[in-house]
C-alpha atoms as a printed R data frame, in Angstrom:
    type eleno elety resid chain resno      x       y       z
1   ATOM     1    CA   UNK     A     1 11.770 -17.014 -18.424
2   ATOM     2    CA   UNK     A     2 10.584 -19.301 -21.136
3   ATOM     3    CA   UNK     A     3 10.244 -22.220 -18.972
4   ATOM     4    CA   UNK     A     4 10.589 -23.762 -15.436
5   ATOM     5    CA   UNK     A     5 13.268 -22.074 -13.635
6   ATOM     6    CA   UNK     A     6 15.538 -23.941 -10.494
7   ATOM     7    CA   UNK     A     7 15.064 -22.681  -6.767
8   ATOM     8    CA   UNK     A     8 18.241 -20.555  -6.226
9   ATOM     9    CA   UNK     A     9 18.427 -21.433  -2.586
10  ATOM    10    CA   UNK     A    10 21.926 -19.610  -2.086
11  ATOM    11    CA   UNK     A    11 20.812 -16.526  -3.441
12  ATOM    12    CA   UNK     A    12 21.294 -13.981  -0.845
13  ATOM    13    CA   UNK     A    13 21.030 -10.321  -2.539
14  ATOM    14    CA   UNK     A    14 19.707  -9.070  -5.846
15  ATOM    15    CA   UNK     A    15 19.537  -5.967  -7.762
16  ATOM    16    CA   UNK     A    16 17.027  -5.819 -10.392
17  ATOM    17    CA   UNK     A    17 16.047  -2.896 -12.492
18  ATOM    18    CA   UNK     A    18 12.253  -3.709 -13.128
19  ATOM    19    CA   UNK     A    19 10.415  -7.174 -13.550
20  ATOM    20    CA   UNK     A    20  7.722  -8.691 -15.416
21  ATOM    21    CA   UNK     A    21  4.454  -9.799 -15.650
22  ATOM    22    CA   UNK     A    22  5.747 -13.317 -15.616
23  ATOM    23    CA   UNK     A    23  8.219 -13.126 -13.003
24  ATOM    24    CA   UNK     A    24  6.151 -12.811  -9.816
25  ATOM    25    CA   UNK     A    25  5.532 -16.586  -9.594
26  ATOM    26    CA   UNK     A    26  9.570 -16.419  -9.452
27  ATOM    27    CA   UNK     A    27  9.879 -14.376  -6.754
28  ATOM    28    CA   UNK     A    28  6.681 -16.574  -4.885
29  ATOM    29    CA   UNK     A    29  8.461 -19.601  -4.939
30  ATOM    30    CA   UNK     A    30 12.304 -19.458  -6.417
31  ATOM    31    CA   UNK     A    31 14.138 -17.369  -3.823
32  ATOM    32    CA   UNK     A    32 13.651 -18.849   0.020
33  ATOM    33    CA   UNK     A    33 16.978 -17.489   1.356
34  ATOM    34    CA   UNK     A    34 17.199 -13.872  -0.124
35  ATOM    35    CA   UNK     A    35 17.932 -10.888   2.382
36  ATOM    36    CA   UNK     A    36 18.896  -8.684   0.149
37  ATOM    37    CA   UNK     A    37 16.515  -6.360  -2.637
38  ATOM    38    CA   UNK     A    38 18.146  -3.391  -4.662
39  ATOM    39    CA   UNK     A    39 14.724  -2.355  -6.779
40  ATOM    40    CA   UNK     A    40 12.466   0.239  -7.618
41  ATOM    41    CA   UNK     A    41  8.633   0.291  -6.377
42  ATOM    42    CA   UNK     A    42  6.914   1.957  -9.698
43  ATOM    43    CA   UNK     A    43  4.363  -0.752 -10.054
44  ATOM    44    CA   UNK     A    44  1.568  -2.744  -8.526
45  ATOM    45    CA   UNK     A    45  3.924  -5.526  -9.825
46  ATOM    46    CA   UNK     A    46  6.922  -4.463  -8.180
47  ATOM    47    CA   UNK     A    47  5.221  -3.292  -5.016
48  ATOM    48    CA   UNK     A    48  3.639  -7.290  -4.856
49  ATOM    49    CA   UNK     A    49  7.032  -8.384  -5.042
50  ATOM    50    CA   UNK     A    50  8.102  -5.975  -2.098
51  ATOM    51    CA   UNK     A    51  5.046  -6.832  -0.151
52  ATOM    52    CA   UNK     A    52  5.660 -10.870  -0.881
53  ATOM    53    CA   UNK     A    53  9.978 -10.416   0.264
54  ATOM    54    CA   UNK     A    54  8.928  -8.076   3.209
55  ATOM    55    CA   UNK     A    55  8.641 -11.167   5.510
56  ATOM    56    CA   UNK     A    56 12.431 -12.365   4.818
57  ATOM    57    CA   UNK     A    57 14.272  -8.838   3.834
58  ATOM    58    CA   UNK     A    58 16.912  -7.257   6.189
59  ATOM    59    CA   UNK     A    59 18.410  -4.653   3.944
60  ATOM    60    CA   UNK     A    60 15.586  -3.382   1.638
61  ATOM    61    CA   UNK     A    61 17.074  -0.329  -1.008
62  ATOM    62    CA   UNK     A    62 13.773   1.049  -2.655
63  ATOM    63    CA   UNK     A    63 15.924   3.098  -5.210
64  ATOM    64    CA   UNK     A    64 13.033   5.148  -7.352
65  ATOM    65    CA   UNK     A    65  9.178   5.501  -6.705
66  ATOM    66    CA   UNK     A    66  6.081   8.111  -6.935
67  ATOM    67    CA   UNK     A    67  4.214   9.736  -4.570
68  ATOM    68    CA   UNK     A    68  1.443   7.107  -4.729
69  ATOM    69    CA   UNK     A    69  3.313   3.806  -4.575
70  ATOM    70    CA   UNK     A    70  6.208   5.248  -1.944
71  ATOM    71    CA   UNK     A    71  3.220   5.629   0.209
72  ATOM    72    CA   UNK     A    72  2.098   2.172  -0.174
73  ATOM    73    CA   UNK     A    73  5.480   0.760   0.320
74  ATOM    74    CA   UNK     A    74  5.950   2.519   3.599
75  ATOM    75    CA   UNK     A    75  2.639   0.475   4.873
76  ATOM    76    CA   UNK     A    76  4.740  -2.794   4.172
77  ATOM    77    CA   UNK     A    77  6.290  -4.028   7.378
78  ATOM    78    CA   UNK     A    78  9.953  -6.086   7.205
79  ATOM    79    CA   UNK     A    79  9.846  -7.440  10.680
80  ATOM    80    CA   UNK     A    80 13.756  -8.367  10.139
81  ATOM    81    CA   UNK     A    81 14.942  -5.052   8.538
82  ATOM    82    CA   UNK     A    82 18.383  -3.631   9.454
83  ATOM    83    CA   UNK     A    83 19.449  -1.961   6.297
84  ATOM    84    CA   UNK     A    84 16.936   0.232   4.654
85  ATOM    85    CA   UNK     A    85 17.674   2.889   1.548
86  ATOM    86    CA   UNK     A    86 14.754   5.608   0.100
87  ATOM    87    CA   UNK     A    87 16.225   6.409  -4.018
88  ATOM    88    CA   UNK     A    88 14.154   9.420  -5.582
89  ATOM    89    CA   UNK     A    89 11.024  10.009  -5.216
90  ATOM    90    CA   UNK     A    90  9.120  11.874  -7.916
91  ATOM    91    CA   UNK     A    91  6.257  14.351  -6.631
92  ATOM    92    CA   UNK     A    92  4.656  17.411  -7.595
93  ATOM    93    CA   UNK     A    93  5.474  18.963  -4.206
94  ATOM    94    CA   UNK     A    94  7.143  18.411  -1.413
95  ATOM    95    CA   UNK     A    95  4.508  18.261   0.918
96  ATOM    96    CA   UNK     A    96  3.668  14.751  -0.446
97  ATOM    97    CA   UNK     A    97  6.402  13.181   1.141
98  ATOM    98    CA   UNK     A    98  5.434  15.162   3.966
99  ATOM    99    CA   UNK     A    99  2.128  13.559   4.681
100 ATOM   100    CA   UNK     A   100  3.175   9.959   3.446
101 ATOM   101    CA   UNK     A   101  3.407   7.401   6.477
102 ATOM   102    CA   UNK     A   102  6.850   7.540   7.566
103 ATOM   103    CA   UNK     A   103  5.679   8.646  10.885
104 ATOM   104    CA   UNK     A   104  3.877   5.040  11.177
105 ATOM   105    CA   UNK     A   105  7.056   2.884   9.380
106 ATOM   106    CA   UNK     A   106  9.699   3.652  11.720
107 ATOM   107    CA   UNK     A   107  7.914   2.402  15.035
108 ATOM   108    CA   UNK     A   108  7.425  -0.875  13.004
109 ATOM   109    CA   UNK     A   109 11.335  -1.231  12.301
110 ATOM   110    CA   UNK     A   110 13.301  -0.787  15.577
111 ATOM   111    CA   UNK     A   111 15.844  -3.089  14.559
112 ATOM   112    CA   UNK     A   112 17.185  -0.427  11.770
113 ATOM   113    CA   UNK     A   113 20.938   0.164  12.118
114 ATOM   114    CA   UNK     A   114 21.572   1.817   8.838
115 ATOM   115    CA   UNK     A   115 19.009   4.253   7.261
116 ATOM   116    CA   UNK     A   116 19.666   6.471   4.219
117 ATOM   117    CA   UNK     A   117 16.892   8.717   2.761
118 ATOM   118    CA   UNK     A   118 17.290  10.612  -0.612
119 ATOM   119    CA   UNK     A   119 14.855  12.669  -0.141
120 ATOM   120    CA   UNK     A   120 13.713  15.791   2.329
121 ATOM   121    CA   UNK     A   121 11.558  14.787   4.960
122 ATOM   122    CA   UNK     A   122 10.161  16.794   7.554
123 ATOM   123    CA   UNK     A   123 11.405  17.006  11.355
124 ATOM   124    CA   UNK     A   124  8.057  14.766  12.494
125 ATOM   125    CA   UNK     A   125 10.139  11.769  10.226
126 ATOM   126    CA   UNK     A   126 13.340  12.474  12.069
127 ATOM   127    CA   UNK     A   127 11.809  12.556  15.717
128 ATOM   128    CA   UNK     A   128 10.142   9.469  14.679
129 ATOM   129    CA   UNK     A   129 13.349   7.633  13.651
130 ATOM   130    CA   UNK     A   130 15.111   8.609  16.938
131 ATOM   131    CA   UNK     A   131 12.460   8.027  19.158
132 ATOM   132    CA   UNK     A   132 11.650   4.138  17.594
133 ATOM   133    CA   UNK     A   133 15.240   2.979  15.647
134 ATOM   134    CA   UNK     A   134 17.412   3.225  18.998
135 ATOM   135    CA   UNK     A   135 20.384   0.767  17.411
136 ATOM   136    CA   UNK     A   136 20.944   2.900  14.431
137 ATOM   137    CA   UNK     A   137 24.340   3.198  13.553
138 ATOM   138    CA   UNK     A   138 24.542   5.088  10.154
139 ATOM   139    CA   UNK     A   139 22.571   7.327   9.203
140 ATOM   140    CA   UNK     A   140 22.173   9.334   6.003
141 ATOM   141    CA   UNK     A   141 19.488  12.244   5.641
142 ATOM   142    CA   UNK     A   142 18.981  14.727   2.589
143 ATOM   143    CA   UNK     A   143 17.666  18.433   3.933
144 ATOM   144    CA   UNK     A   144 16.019  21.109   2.061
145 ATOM   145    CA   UNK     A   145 15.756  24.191   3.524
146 ATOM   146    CA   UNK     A   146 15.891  23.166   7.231
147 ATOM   147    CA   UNK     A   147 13.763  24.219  10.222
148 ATOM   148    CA   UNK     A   148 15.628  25.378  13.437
149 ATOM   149    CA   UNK     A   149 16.951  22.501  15.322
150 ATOM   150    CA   UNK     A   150 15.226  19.547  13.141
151 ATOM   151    CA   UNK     A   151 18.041  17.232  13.767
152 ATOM   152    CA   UNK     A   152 17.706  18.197  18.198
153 ATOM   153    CA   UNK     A   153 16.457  14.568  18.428
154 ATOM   154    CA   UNK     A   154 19.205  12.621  17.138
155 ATOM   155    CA   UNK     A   155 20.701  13.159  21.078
156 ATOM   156    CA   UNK     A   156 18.465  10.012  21.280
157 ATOM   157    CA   UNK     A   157 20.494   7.815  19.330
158 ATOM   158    CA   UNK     A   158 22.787   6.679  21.470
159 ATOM   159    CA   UNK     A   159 24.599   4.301  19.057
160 ATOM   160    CA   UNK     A   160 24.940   7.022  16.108
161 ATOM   161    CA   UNK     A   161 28.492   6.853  14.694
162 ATOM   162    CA   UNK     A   162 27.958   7.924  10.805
163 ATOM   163    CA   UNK     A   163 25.969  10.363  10.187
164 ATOM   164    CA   UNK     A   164 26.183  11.863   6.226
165 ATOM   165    CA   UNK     A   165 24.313  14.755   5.031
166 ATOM   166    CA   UNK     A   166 23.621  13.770   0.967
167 ATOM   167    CA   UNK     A   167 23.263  16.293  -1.938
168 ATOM   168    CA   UNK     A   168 19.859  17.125  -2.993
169 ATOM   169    CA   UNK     A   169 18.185  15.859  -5.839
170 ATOM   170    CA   UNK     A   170 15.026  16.327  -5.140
171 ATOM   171    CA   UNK     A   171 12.884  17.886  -8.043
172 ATOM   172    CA   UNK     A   172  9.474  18.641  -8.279
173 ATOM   173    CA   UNK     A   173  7.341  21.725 -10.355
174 ATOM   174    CA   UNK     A   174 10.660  21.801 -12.838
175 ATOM   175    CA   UNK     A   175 12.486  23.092  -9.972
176 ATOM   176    CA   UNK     A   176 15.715  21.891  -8.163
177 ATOM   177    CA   UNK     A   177 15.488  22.738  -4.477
178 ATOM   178    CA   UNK     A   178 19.092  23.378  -2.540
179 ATOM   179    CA   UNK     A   179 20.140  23.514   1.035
180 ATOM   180    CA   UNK     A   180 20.080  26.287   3.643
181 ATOM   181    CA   UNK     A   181 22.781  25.471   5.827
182 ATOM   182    CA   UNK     A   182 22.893  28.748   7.867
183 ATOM   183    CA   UNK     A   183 20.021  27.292  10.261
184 ATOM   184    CA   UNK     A   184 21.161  25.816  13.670
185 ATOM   185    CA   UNK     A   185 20.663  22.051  13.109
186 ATOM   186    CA   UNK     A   186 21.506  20.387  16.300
187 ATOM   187    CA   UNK     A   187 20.869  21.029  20.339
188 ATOM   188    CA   UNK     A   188 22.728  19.125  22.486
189 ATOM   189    CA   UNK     A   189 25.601  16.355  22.012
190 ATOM   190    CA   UNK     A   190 25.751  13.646  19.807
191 ATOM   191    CA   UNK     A   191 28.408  11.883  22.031
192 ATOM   192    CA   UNK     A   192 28.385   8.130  19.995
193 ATOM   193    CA   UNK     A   193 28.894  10.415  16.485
194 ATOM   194    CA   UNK     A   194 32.726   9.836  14.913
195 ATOM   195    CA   UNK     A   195 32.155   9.918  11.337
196 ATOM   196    CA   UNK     A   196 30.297  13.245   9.407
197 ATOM   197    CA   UNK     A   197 29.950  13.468   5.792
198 ATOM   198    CA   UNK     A   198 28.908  16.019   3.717
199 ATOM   199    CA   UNK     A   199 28.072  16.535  -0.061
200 ATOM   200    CA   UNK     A   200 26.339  19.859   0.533
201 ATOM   201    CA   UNK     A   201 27.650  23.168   1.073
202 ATOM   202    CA   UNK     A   202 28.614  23.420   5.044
203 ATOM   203    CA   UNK     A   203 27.999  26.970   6.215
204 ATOM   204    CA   UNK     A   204 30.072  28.819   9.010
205 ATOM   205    CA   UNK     A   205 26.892  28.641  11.565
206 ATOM   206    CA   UNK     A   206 26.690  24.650  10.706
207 ATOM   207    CA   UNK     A   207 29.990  23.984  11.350
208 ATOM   208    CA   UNK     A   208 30.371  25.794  14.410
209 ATOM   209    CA   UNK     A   209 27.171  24.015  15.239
210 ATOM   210    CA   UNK     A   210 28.839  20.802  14.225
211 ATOM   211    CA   UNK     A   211 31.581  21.226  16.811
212 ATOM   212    CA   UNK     A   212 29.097  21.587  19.397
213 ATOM   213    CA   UNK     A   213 26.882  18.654  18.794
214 ATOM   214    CA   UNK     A   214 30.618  16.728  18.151
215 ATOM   215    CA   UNK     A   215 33.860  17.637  19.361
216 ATOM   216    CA   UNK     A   216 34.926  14.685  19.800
217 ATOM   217    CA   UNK     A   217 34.439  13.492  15.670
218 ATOM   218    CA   UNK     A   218 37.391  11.555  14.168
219 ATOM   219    CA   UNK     A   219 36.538  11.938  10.301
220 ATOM   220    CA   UNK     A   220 35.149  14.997   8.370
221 ATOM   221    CA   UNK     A   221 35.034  14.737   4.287
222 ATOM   222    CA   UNK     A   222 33.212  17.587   2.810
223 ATOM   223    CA   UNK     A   223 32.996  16.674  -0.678
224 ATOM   224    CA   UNK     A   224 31.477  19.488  -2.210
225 ATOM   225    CA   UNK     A   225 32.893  22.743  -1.144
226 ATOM   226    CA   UNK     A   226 32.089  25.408  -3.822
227 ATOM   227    CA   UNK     A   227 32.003  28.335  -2.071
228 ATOM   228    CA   UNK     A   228 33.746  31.499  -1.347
229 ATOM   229    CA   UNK     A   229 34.559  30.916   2.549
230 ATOM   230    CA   UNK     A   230 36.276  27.708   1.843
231 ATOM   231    CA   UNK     A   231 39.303  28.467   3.372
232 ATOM   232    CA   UNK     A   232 38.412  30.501   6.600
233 ATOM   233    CA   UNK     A   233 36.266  27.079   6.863
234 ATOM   234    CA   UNK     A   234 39.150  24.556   6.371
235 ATOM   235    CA   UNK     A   235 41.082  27.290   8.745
236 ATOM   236    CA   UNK     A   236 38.281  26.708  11.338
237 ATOM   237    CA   UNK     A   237 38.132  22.817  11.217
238 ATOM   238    CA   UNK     A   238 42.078  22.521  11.662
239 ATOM   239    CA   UNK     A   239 41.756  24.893  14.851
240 ATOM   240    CA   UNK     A   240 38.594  23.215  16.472
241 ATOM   241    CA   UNK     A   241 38.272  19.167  15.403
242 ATOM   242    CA   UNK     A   242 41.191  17.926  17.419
243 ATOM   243    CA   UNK     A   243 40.215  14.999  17.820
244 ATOM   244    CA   UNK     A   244 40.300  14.196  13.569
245 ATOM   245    CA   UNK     A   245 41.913  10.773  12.142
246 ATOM   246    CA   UNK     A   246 40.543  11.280   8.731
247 ATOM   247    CA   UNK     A   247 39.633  14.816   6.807
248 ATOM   248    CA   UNK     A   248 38.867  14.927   3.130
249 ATOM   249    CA   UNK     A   249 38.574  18.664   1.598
250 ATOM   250    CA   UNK     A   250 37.934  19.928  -2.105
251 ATOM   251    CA   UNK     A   251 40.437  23.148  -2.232
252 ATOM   252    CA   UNK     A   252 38.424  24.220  -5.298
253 ATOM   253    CA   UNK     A   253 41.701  25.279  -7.004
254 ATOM   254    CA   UNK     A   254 42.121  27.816  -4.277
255 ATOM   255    CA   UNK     A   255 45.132  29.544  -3.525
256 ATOM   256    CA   UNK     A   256 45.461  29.237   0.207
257 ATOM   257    CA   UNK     A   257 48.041  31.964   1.887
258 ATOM   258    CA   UNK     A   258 51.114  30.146   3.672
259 ATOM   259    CA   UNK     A   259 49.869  30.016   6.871
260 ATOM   260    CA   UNK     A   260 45.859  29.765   6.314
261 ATOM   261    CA   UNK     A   261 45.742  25.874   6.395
262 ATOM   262    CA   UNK     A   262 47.312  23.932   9.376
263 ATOM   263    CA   UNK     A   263 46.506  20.455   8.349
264 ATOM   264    CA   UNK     A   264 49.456  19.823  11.077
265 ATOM   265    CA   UNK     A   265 47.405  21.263  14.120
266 ATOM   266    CA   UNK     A   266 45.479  18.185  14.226
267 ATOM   267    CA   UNK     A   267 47.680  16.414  15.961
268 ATOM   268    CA   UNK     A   268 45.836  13.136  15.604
269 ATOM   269    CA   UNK     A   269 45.120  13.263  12.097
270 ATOM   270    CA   UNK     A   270 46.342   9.936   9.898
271 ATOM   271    CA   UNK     A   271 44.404  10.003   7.064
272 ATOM   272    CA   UNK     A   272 44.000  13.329   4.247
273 ATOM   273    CA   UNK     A   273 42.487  13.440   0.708
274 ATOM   274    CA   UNK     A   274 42.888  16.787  -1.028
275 ATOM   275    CA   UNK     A   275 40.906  17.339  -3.905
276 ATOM   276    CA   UNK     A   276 41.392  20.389  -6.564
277 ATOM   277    CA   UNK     A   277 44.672  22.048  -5.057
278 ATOM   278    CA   UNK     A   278 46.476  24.307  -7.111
279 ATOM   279    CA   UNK     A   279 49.578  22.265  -5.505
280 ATOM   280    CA   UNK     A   280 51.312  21.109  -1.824
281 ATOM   281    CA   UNK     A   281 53.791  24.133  -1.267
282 ATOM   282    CA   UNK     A   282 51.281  25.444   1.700
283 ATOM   283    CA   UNK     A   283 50.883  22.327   3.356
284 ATOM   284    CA   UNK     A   284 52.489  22.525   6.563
285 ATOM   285    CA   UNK     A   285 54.982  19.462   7.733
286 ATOM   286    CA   UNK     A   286 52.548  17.239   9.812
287 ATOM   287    CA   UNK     A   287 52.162  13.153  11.134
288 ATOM   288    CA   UNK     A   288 49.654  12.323   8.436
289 ATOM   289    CA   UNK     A   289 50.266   8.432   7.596
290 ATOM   290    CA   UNK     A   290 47.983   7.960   4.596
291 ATOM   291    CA   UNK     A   291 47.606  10.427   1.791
292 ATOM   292    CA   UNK     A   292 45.023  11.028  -1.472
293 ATOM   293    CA   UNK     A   293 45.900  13.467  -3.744
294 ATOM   294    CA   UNK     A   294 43.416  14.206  -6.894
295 ATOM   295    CA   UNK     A   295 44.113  17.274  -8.659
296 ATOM   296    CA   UNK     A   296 45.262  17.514 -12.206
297 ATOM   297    CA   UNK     A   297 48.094  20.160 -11.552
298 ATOM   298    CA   UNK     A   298 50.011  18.365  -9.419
299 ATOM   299    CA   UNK     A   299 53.649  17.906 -11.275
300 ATOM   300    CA   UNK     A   300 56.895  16.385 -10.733
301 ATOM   301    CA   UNK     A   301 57.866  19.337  -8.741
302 ATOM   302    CA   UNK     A   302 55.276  18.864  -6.001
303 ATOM   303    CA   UNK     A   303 56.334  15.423  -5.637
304 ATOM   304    CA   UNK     A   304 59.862  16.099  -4.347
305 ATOM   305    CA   UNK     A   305 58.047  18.339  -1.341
306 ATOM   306    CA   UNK     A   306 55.966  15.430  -0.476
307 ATOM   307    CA   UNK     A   307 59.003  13.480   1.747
308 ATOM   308    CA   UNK     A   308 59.462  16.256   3.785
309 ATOM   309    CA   UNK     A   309 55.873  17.754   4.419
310 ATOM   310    CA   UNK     A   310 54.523  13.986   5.152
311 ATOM   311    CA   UNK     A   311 57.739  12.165   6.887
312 ATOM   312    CA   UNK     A   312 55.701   9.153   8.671
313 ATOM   313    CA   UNK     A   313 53.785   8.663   5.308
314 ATOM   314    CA   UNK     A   314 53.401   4.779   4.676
315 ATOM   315    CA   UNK     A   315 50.162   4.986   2.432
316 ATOM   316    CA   UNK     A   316 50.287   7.431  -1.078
317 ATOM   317    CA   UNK     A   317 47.514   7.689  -3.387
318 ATOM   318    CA   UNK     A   318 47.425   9.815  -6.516
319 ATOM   319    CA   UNK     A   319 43.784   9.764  -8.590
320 ATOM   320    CA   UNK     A   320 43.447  12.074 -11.843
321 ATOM   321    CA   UNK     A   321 46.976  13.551 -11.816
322 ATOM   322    CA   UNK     A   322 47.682  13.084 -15.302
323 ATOM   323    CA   UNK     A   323 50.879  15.750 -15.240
324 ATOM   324    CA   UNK     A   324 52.721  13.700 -13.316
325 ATOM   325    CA   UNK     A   325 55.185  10.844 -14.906
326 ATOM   326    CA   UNK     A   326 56.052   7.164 -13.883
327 ATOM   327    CA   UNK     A   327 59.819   8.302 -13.779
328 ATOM   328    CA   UNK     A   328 58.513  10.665 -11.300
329 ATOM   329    CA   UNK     A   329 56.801   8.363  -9.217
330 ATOM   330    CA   UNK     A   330 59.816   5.944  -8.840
331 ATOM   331    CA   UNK     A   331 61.868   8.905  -7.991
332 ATOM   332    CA   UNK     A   332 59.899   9.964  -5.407
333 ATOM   333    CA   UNK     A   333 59.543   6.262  -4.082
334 ATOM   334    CA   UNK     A   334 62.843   6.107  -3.881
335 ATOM   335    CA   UNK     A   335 62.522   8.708  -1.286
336 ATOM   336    CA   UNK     A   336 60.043   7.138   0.799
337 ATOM   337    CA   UNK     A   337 61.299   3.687   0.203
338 ATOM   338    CA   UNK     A   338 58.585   2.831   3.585
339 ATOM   339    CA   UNK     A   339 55.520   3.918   1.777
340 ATOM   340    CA   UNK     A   340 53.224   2.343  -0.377
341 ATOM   341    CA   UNK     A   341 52.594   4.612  -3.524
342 ATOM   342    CA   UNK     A   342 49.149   3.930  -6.387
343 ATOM   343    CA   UNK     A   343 49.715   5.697  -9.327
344 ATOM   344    CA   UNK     A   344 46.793   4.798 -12.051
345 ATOM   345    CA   UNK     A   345 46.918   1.012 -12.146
346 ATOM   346    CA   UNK     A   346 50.727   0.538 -10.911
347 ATOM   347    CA   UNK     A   347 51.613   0.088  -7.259
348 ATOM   348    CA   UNK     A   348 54.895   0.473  -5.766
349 ATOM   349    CA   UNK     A   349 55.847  -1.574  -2.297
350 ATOM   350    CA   UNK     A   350 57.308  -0.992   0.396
351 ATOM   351    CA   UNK     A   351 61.097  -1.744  -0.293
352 ATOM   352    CA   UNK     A   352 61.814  -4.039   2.650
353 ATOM   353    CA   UNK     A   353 65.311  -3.066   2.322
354 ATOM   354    CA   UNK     A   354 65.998   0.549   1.629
């Protein structure tokens, strides 16, 4: 920055973690072509670099703010915005996001297909992104303590196909808030929806609630699953999502009994990632064609079950199994000669001639 600096006309994205006094003429006059900001809006300084970009931007990923300049931001308008990202937002209370204008931003941005907000927002915000963002595709929303049926509008959005429910962050008054899922979220069907993910703690009531906004979803990965019903819930997605190509679970180093967990009653599924098993001995024999497996305790002994329990298996992943051994591994792929095994950094192929 000590002198002139060249026009980068092929930059396209940037991530920056805070600028400088002397770096607004920069962003004035050096970047003609970029569509793509990954920065915080802290500053008057940052927030005049957001207001200058606004006109060019489609994905815009505001990553950390306050109260005061998040407001301001959301009076910017990117009239080419597809991709747009709320980080953390610092306040003293929650009802500060509450009143900032979020109702007013999202009849600005209709061309939004992929949304993702970090931070609790009340039901007016969510009506006003399905009424006014109809081609939204993805969507990611963080809730706090939920109102009856705050998530009734997304009906509207006829294109929906992702929809992930992120893990709270949100602090304010030296407190952590966490999420009621007990609340019924959604009224009516979501029929576009095919992908849910979760990093909160589904309930019973949401997931029964789940299957009625969405029985016809093709992935589920629950990520965080620290709670005592885990099983009756894993029991209750492999009876009732029938229509699953890909579920992820966290067994929480549960011990499930033999015939609690039918991953092979979803007929369709292809795809399973089991986290934190206590091993693979319950797992029934089923059509799954590409498996994750991260848990520590899985040993040498597990791995001569796999070939049996997962006979069309062309895809094996292990992450954070440090018990098992390479000879192990090559054993084992000498078993499934068809399948493609990652084991830390190696990779075994397919032997084209077994």
């Amino acid at each position: 920055m000590n002198g002139p600096f060249p026009v980068l006309a092929k930059l396209k994205c940037l991530k920056l973690s805070g600028i400088a006094n002397n770096q607004l003429d920069f962003f004035r006059t050096n970047v003609p072509n970029l569509h793509s900001l990954y920065m915080s809006c802290e500053t008057n300084r940052e927030l005049e670099v957001w207001r200058h970009l606004s006109g060019q931007l489609k994905l815009a990923h505001m990553c950390l703010s306050n109260s005061t300049y998040f407001s301001h931001f959301l009076e910017l308008t990117f009239p080419h915005l597809v991709d747009f990202a709320i980080g953390q937002i610092f306040c003293r209370t929650t009802d500060e996001i509450a009143s900032s204008r979020g109702n007013d931003f999202f009849p600005r941005h209709s061309l939004l297909r992929r949304l993702s907000v970090s931070v609790p927002i009340p039901v007016q915000w969510i009506r006003s992104i399905s009424c006014h963002c109809p081609g939204l595709t993805s969507l990611s929303l963080t809730l706090v303590n939920p109102e009856e049926g705050i998530l009734a509008s997304l009906v509207l959005l006829t294109k929906l196909r992702h929809l992930l429910f992120l893990k709270s962050e949100f602090i304010y008054e030296n407190r952590s808030e966490y999420t009621n899922m007990h609340t019924k979220l959604f009224r009516g069907t979501i029929k576009s929806l095919e992908s849910v993910e979760l990093e909160i703690h589904p309930s019973r009531n949401f997931l029964e609630n789940l299957l009625e906004a969405a029985s016809q979803l093709k992935r589920l990965d629950i990520k965080l699953t620290f709670y005592d019903s885990l099983l009756l819930d894993v029991e209750f997605i492999c009876e009732n999502f029938s229509c699953l190509r890909r579920l992820e679970v966290d067994m929480c180093n549960q011990t499930p009994a033999d015939d609690s967990v039918r991953f092979d009653k979803l007929e369709h599924l292809e795809e399973l990632t089991i986290c934190n098993a206590l091993g693979i001995s319950y797992i029934h024999r089923n059509n799954v064609r590409c498996l994750k497996i991260c848990f520590h305790l899985i040993n040498n002994e597990d791995l001569g079950q796999i070939a049996e329990k997962f006979p069309l298996l062309k895809r094996l992943t292990f992450e954070f199994c440090s018990w098992l051994s390479v000879s192990g591994i090559i054993q084992l792929h000498k078993m499934i000669p068809s399948c493609t095994i990652d084991y830390g950094s190696q990779r075994f192929y397919p032997d084209v001639y077994p």
